């Protein structure tokens, strides 16, 4: 076994390191910056150079070493390399080779390209530890251009009716992806502090995002008629959002594929935008690895593992503490921090 | 179909009532008349007959999607809606079509007499040329579960906006047992029609419950109000017109044949009479209704055996007069209608199947409060308060009619099984089975689905995921650890349940975080309640 599951996380004995551990460990390899994968308290961190700025922004002053995609590092008896996962900028799959046996930890991944993240690359391996957040045949995503057209039409329609468009999206990854889809000719784009802070980090490392206006306490909504307001989902129902009236709400998530979930959220519109692979994406990615053994982690693990077993894989469930694009109220990023931030801004 | 699917999407994509009504009004102004008629039918709960079993639909959908049936079945509870699950698993459409709503409905109807192979070909062929949204709507037609986020009242309002007709008048026209096959849009909505009018009921006036925190005193002085028992029967409208009689339920089901006793009303009362009242099984000796479970035996029976007619004979306890001598009295004040009702029913023979529901003295709220406390003895479930000068409203309107129900009975029970909900509650555990203690064992006695807040449902869902002991298909057996206070309206003996009792309207009143399982109620407690209240 190249990797084993321990109470602190996925462990590589040969290299004496953990991948995305959920308890403090001396040495952690991090696939990407979402809070369920990159936690505070590790002795040393290793991540891609592209993921590093966000990690520093979120974790503060930590000991962080970086690596480029495809570059091989030797750690103890293991050879380690990071490969694009297409999930958020800098996100990686981590390949671990020990004595000729190759394992890959997918982290979170998306197989379709977007404008910001380095596109997913399949990595051949013997064992593949895959997420399966959307591992059911009911999940299939539309072409990026179609979703962009839907969102822009919604925004333009609201603007023409004199309404603000409040769109909920997680502040790391999803929000910037939405920004890349928006047509700035429709109107101004306002951002919640949590979103704008991440924007600033990504812009500083050279990512190209459209012009945005941070929502300050003194900002007058009336000065920005027809604006699209991009905020973390938790901010939409809060007092923070109240100044944008009259307004219509939307939420961008893979879960919006399901009407029931959208209705429970109580938003007017759901846009099916996910940073995870859909059913087809998961299956094609797994096939491309050539792996014989597949471990399904966060998501519909039992169902997905049973399906894979039926397809001839040696498939298992791996019980981790990752949450993926969570359906429950707990979100895969520090929303509490976002709230505190909006409080601090005096809203 | 495109237009109808677009309407469905618009209604589905907004939480704002005004937007829904506007979209529907626009549809009613533009769509072909036949489609309009079907839309009115669908949105008022009139569905086409189910031509294909859902078992077959699941098989065909899984086959077309290239997935094993078990995987489809696992996906269904997560999506929470069968029509939607099918729409989502199917591959991208091969093309488009331009057929209207009623064309599709006619095709479905033609499948009634088709072979299974023909049905399969027709359904798979339809799916191949529909967008996921159209498939969803089409599947809803197939499965007959057509619930959208628009009430009949809003649909009527939209129709009124589109046609310029009076909303109340339209609501009245839409009542009754018409179907798109028995009428046309013009006949139903525009033309005066004598024959349909003969059986047509009035929209029922509905009451709200008094908010416990508001209190009955907030209604003002008791002398402005008329009080009567709130009976635990079936609300019904008895129509005597042109020598015939019709009995309608609140859900606009024609129940005439189920209650043959009421036919004799024609012998006692003149034609041109419409009564609103409660159908109850009557205990002539006690001069009071029989317990609800006596009536329950007659619900759902199209023909009634003589033994039941003898053991559970029904009468109508009339509490309102809506039409007299063929004249619509609904605009009159309640008091005036009541006086006419009493005059009409006065001196009727004791074996007449109609009796007036008595008024209760309402000199003070305290006096009414005492009456309410005695309601169970009168076989009632509380009081009705009606403003003396109020007209008979169409539908639910706050202010003039109030239900002042008895406090429910309660028992503390242990949660033992959990199941996920549907629709907006998909992915949440919301359907639970509860047990009472019996020695060292737990005996299940009721299910309950409602009463918790969204936050509590999320909390219990997380707990269930971590504390599942066994799975039986969609049902999870959980660690018996949580105690809930279950509230219910009545209790009756039942041979179908292991516990020997059946509850009426059970729901979760409170999550008793403070109570350990050892302090939950016992089977003996439950049977003591049966002896006292059953």
PDB file of C-alpha atoms in Angstrom, chain B residues 349-522:
ATOM      1  CA  UNK B 349     -88.542  14.702  10.952  1.00  0.00           C
ATOM      2  CA  UNK B 350     -85.913  13.093  13.260  1.00  0.00           C
ATOM      3  CA  UNK B 351     -85.027  10.582  10.554  1.00  0.00           C
ATOM      4  CA  UNK B 352     -84.175  13.300   8.020  1.00  0.00           C
ATOM      5  CA  UNK B 353     -80.530  12.960   6.928  1.00  0.00           C
ATOM      6  CA  UNK B 354     -79.895  16.661   7.550  1.00  0.00           C
ATOM      7  CA  UNK B 355     -79.733  18.452  10.882  1.00  0.00           C
ATOM      8  CA  UNK B 356     -78.580  21.909  11.828  1.00  0.00           C
ATOM      9  CA  UNK B 357     -75.210  22.027  13.562  1.00  0.00           C
ATOM     10  CA  UNK B 358     -76.119  23.765  16.826  1.00  0.00           C
ATOM     11  CA  UNK B 359     -74.825  27.217  17.753  1.00  0.00           C
ATOM     12  CA  UNK B 360     -73.094  27.570  21.093  1.00  0.00           C
ATOM     13  CA  UNK B 361     -73.732  30.485  23.436  1.00  0.00           C
ATOM     14  CA  UNK B 362     -70.976  33.058  23.068  1.00  0.00           C
ATOM     15  CA  UNK B 363     -71.420  35.532  25.902  1.00  0.00           C
ATOM     16  CA  UNK B 364     -67.765  35.595  26.857  1.00  0.00           C
ATOM     17  CA  UNK B 365     -64.447  34.203  25.699  1.00  0.00           C
ATOM     18  CA  UNK B 366     -64.198  32.393  29.039  1.00  0.00           C
ATOM     19  CA  UNK B 367     -67.485  30.611  28.390  1.00  0.00           C
ATOM     20  CA  UNK B 368     -66.317  29.657  24.900  1.00  0.00           C
ATOM     21  CA  UNK B 369     -63.013  28.488  26.309  1.00  0.00           C
ATOM     22  CA  UNK B 370     -64.881  26.131  28.625  1.00  0.00           C
ATOM     23  CA  UNK B 371     -66.970  24.841  25.737  1.00  0.00           C
ATOM     24  CA  UNK B 372     -63.794  24.216  23.762  1.00  0.00           C
ATOM     25  CA  UNK B 373     -62.362  22.243  26.653  1.00  0.00           C
ATOM     26  CA  UNK B 374     -65.453  19.972  26.518  1.00  0.00           C
ATOM     27  CA  UNK B 375     -65.225  19.469  22.749  1.00  0.00           C
ATOM     28  CA  UNK B 376     -63.963  15.889  22.980  1.00  0.00           C
ATOM     29  CA  UNK B 377     -67.065  14.907  24.991  1.00  0.00           C
ATOM     30  CA  UNK B 378     -69.210  16.311  22.187  1.00  0.00           C
ATOM     31  CA  UNK B 379     -67.136  14.284  19.673  1.00  0.00           C
ATOM     32  CA  UNK B 380     -65.859  17.531  18.221  1.00  0.00           C
ATOM     33  CA  UNK B 381     -62.280  18.643  17.699  1.00  0.00           C
ATOM     34  CA  UNK B 382     -62.765  22.202  18.886  1.00  0.00           C
ATOM     35  CA  UNK B 383     -64.789  25.271  17.983  1.00  0.00           C
ATOM     36  CA  UNK B 384     -65.494  27.240  14.828  1.00  0.00           C
ATOM     37  CA  UNK B 385     -65.849  30.989  15.172  1.00  0.00           C
ATOM     38  CA  UNK B 386     -67.585  32.866  12.376  1.00  0.00           C
ATOM     39  CA  UNK B 387     -68.010  36.624  12.236  1.00  0.00           C
ATOM     40  CA  UNK B 388     -71.752  37.291  12.461  1.00  0.00           C
ATOM     41  CA  UNK B 389     -71.825  39.881   9.693  1.00  0.00           C
ATOM     42  CA  UNK B 390     -69.474  38.141   7.250  1.00  0.00           C
ATOM     43  CA  UNK B 391     -70.350  36.931   3.754  1.00  0.00           C
ATOM     44  CA  UNK B 392     -69.526  33.413   2.553  1.00  0.00           C
ATOM     45  CA  UNK B 393     -66.089  33.898   1.008  1.00  0.00           C
ATOM     46  CA  UNK B 394     -64.696  31.872  -1.878  1.00  0.00           C
ATOM     47  CA  UNK B 395     -61.614  30.050  -0.599  1.00  0.00           C
ATOM     48  CA  UNK B 396     -59.319  30.877   2.245  1.00  0.00           C
ATOM     49  CA  UNK B 397     -59.460  34.427   3.534  1.00  0.00           C
ATOM     50  CA  UNK B 398     -58.075  35.542   6.814  1.00  0.00           C
ATOM     51  CA  UNK B 399     -60.327  37.307   9.264  1.00  0.00           C
ATOM     52  CA  UNK B 400     -63.912  36.045   9.242  1.00  0.00           C
ATOM     53  CA  UNK B 401     -63.755  32.295   9.894  1.00  0.00           C
ATOM     54  CA  UNK B 402     -61.476  30.789  12.514  1.00  0.00           C
ATOM     55  CA  UNK B 403     -60.777  27.275  13.730  1.00  0.00           C
ATOM     56  CA  UNK B 404     -60.148  27.125  17.453  1.00  0.00           C
ATOM     57  CA  UNK B 405     -59.015  23.574  17.844  1.00  0.00           C
ATOM     58  CA  UNK B 406     -58.404  21.543  20.976  1.00  0.00           C
ATOM     59  CA  UNK B 407     -54.841  21.229  22.081  1.00  0.00           C
ATOM     60  CA  UNK B 408     -53.541  17.996  20.571  1.00  0.00           C
ATOM     61  CA  UNK B 409     -52.797  14.865  22.557  1.00  0.00           C
ATOM     62  CA  UNK B 410     -49.097  14.207  22.972  1.00  0.00           C
ATOM     63  CA  UNK B 411     -46.765  11.339  23.714  1.00  0.00           C
ATOM     64  CA  UNK B 412     -42.971  11.099  23.965  1.00  0.00           C
ATOM     65  CA  UNK B 413     -41.601   8.553  21.510  1.00  0.00           C
ATOM     66  CA  UNK B 414     -38.281   7.189  20.292  1.00  0.00           C
ATOM     67  CA  UNK B 415     -37.151   7.586  16.691  1.00  0.00           C
ATOM     68  CA  UNK B 416     -36.220   4.195  15.223  1.00  0.00           C
ATOM     69  CA  UNK B 417     -36.395   4.487  11.415  1.00  0.00           C
ATOM     70  CA  UNK B 418     -35.666   7.354   9.030  1.00  0.00           C
ATOM     71  CA  UNK B 419     -36.281   7.888   5.350  1.00  0.00           C
ATOM     72  CA  UNK B 420     -35.464  10.738   2.966  1.00  0.00           C
ATOM     73  CA  UNK B 421     -38.133  13.141   1.818  1.00  0.00           C
ATOM     74  CA  UNK B 422     -39.154  14.106  -1.695  1.00  0.00           C
ATOM     75  CA  UNK B 423     -39.116  17.290  -3.761  1.00  0.00           C
ATOM     76  CA  UNK B 424     -37.737  20.182  -1.810  1.00  0.00           C
ATOM     77  CA  UNK B 425     -37.014  17.787   1.048  1.00  0.00           C
ATOM     78  CA  UNK B 426     -34.950  15.404  -1.080  1.00  0.00           C
ATOM     79  CA  UNK B 427     -31.567  14.642   0.476  1.00  0.00           C
ATOM     80  CA  UNK B 428     -32.931  15.389   3.928  1.00  0.00           C
ATOM     81  CA  UNK B 429     -34.191  12.761   6.334  1.00  0.00           C
ATOM     82  CA  UNK B 430     -37.706  13.940   7.079  1.00  0.00           C
ATOM     83  CA  UNK B 431     -39.885  10.815   7.334  1.00  0.00           C
ATOM     84  CA  UNK B 432     -39.548   9.015  10.624  1.00  0.00           C
ATOM     85  CA  UNK B 433     -41.026   6.042  12.450  1.00  0.00           C
ATOM     86  CA  UNK B 434     -41.498   6.297  16.176  1.00  0.00           C
ATOM     87  CA  UNK B 435     -41.786   3.700  18.903  1.00  0.00           C
ATOM     88  CA  UNK B 436     -42.907   3.460  22.511  1.00  0.00           C
ATOM     89  CA  UNK B 437     -41.158   1.336  25.106  1.00  0.00           C
ATOM     90  CA  UNK B 438     -42.503  -2.100  26.029  1.00  0.00           C
ATOM     91  CA  UNK B 439     -40.320  -3.894  28.518  1.00  0.00           C
ATOM     92  CA  UNK B 440     -36.906  -4.058  26.890  1.00  0.00           C
ATOM     93  CA  UNK B 441     -38.253  -3.636  23.384  1.00  0.00           C
ATOM     94  CA  UNK B 442     -39.443  -0.736  21.281  1.00  0.00           C
ATOM     95  CA  UNK B 443     -42.809  -1.062  19.555  1.00  0.00           C
ATOM     96  CA  UNK B 444     -43.338   1.136  16.490  1.00  0.00           C
ATOM     97  CA  UNK B 445     -46.695   2.932  16.523  1.00  0.00           C
ATOM     98  CA  UNK B 446     -46.629   5.888  14.171  1.00  0.00           C
ATOM     99  CA  UNK B 447     -44.857   7.762  11.416  1.00  0.00           C
ATOM    100  CA  UNK B 448     -44.473  11.524  11.315  1.00  0.00           C
ATOM    101  CA  UNK B 449     -43.088  13.881   8.671  1.00  0.00           C
ATOM    102  CA  UNK B 450     -43.673  17.403   9.831  1.00  0.00           C
ATOM    103  CA  UNK B 451     -43.262  19.806  12.685  1.00  0.00           C
ATOM    104  CA  UNK B 452     -39.507  20.346  12.726  1.00  0.00           C
ATOM    105  CA  UNK B 453     -37.777  23.461  11.426  1.00  0.00           C
ATOM    106  CA  UNK B 454     -35.469  23.296   8.394  1.00  0.00           C
ATOM    107  CA  UNK B 455     -32.502  23.663  10.737  1.00  0.00           C
ATOM    108  CA  UNK B 456     -33.696  20.731  12.853  1.00  0.00           C
ATOM    109  CA  UNK B 457     -34.220  18.582   9.763  1.00  0.00           C
ATOM    110  CA  UNK B 458     -30.630  19.365   8.675  1.00  0.00           C
ATOM    111  CA  UNK B 459     -29.353  18.505  12.118  1.00  0.00           C
ATOM    112  CA  UNK B 460     -31.207  15.206  12.347  1.00  0.00           C
ATOM    113  CA  UNK B 461     -30.115  14.380   8.775  1.00  0.00           C
ATOM    114  CA  UNK B 462     -26.453  14.670   9.696  1.00  0.00           C
ATOM    115  CA  UNK B 463     -27.096  12.547  12.754  1.00  0.00           C
ATOM    116  CA  UNK B 464     -28.932   9.837  10.780  1.00  0.00           C
ATOM    117  CA  UNK B 465     -26.048   9.615   8.289  1.00  0.00           C
ATOM    118  CA  UNK B 466     -23.643   8.882  11.117  1.00  0.00           C
ATOM    119  CA  UNK B 467     -25.912   6.642  13.186  1.00  0.00           C
ATOM    120  CA  UNK B 468     -27.425   4.235  10.693  1.00  0.00           C
ATOM    121  CA  UNK B 469     -27.424   0.681  12.008  1.00  0.00           C
ATOM    122  CA  UNK B 470     -29.059  -1.075   9.069  1.00  0.00           C
ATOM    123  CA  UNK B 471     -30.463  -0.206   5.671  1.00  0.00           C
ATOM    124  CA  UNK B 472     -33.633  -1.690   4.231  1.00  0.00           C
ATOM    125  CA  UNK B 473     -33.769  -0.119   0.758  1.00  0.00           C
ATOM    126  CA  UNK B 474     -34.506   3.550   1.356  1.00  0.00           C
ATOM    127  CA  UNK B 475     -35.297   3.016   5.049  1.00  0.00           C
ATOM    128  CA  UNK B 476     -32.577   3.359   7.635  1.00  0.00           C
ATOM    129  CA  UNK B 477     -32.732   1.853  11.060  1.00  0.00           C
ATOM    130  CA  UNK B 478     -31.059   4.320  13.408  1.00  0.00           C
ATOM    131  CA  UNK B 479     -29.659   4.050  16.896  1.00  0.00           C
ATOM    132  CA  UNK B 480     -32.592   4.557  19.307  1.00  0.00           C
ATOM    133  CA  UNK B 481     -31.319   7.674  20.998  1.00  0.00           C
ATOM    134  CA  UNK B 482     -33.598  10.603  20.230  1.00  0.00           C
ATOM    135  CA  UNK B 483     -36.940  11.290  21.864  1.00  0.00           C
ATOM    136  CA  UNK B 484     -39.603  13.432  20.186  1.00  0.00           C
ATOM    137  CA  UNK B 485     -42.886  14.695  21.501  1.00  0.00           C
ATOM    138  CA  UNK B 486     -45.507  13.498  19.015  1.00  0.00           C
ATOM    139  CA  UNK B 487     -48.740  15.484  18.831  1.00  0.00           C
ATOM    140  CA  UNK B 488     -51.927  14.024  17.337  1.00  0.00           C
ATOM    141  CA  UNK B 489     -55.621  14.776  17.071  1.00  0.00           C
ATOM    142  CA  UNK B 490     -57.123  11.437  17.910  1.00  0.00           C
ATOM    143  CA  UNK B 491     -56.421   7.814  18.671  1.00  0.00           C
ATOM    144  CA  UNK B 492     -58.287   4.699  17.586  1.00  0.00           C
ATOM    145  CA  UNK B 493     -57.939   0.974  17.857  1.00  0.00           C
ATOM    146  CA  UNK B 494     -56.330  -0.663  14.849  1.00  0.00           C
ATOM    147  CA  UNK B 495     -55.735  -4.279  13.952  1.00  0.00           C
ATOM    148  CA  UNK B 496     -53.389  -3.284  11.117  1.00  0.00           C
ATOM    149  CA  UNK B 497     -50.732  -1.880  13.431  1.00  0.00           C
ATOM    150  CA  UNK B 498     -48.457  -3.895  15.688  1.00  0.00           C
ATOM    151  CA  UNK B 499     -49.073  -1.433  18.515  1.00  0.00           C
ATOM    152  CA  UNK B 500     -52.846  -1.877  18.197  1.00  0.00           C
ATOM    153  CA  UNK B 501     -53.500   1.828  17.728  1.00  0.00           C
ATOM    154  CA  UNK B 502     -53.765   4.299  14.860  1.00  0.00           C
ATOM    155  CA  UNK B 503     -53.224   8.038  15.354  1.00  0.00           C
ATOM    156  CA  UNK B 504     -54.888  10.897  13.530  1.00  0.00           C
ATOM    157  CA  UNK B 505     -52.595  13.644  12.102  1.00  0.00           C
ATOM    158  CA  UNK B 506     -49.447  12.718  13.991  1.00  0.00           C
ATOM    159  CA  UNK B 507     -46.578  15.232  13.771  1.00  0.00           C
ATOM    160  CA  UNK B 508     -43.428  16.114  15.672  1.00  0.00           C
ATOM    161  CA  UNK B 509     -44.186  18.819  18.181  1.00  0.00           C
ATOM    162  CA  UNK B 510     -40.801  19.055  19.836  1.00  0.00           C
ATOM    163  CA  UNK B 511     -37.416  17.418  19.771  1.00  0.00           C
ATOM    164  CA  UNK B 512     -36.921  16.416  23.419  1.00  0.00           C
ATOM    165  CA  UNK B 513     -33.162  16.858  23.686  1.00  0.00           C
ATOM    166  CA  UNK B 514     -33.679  16.782  27.442  1.00  0.00           C
ATOM    167  CA  UNK B 515     -35.206  13.281  27.556  1.00  0.00           C
ATOM    168  CA  UNK B 516     -33.291  10.009  27.500  1.00  0.00           C
ATOM    169  CA  UNK B 517     -34.894   6.994  25.839  1.00  0.00           C
ATOM    170  CA  UNK B 518     -35.585   5.467  29.267  1.00  0.00           C
ATOM    171  CA  UNK B 519     -38.064   8.292  29.910  1.00  0.00           C
ATOM    172  CA  UNK B 520     -40.051   7.917  26.710  1.00  0.00           C
ATOM    173  CA  UNK B 521     -43.667   6.786  27.077  1.00  0.00           C
ATOM    174  CA  UNK B 522     -44.644   3.114  27.125  1.00  0.00           C
TER     175      UNK B 522
END
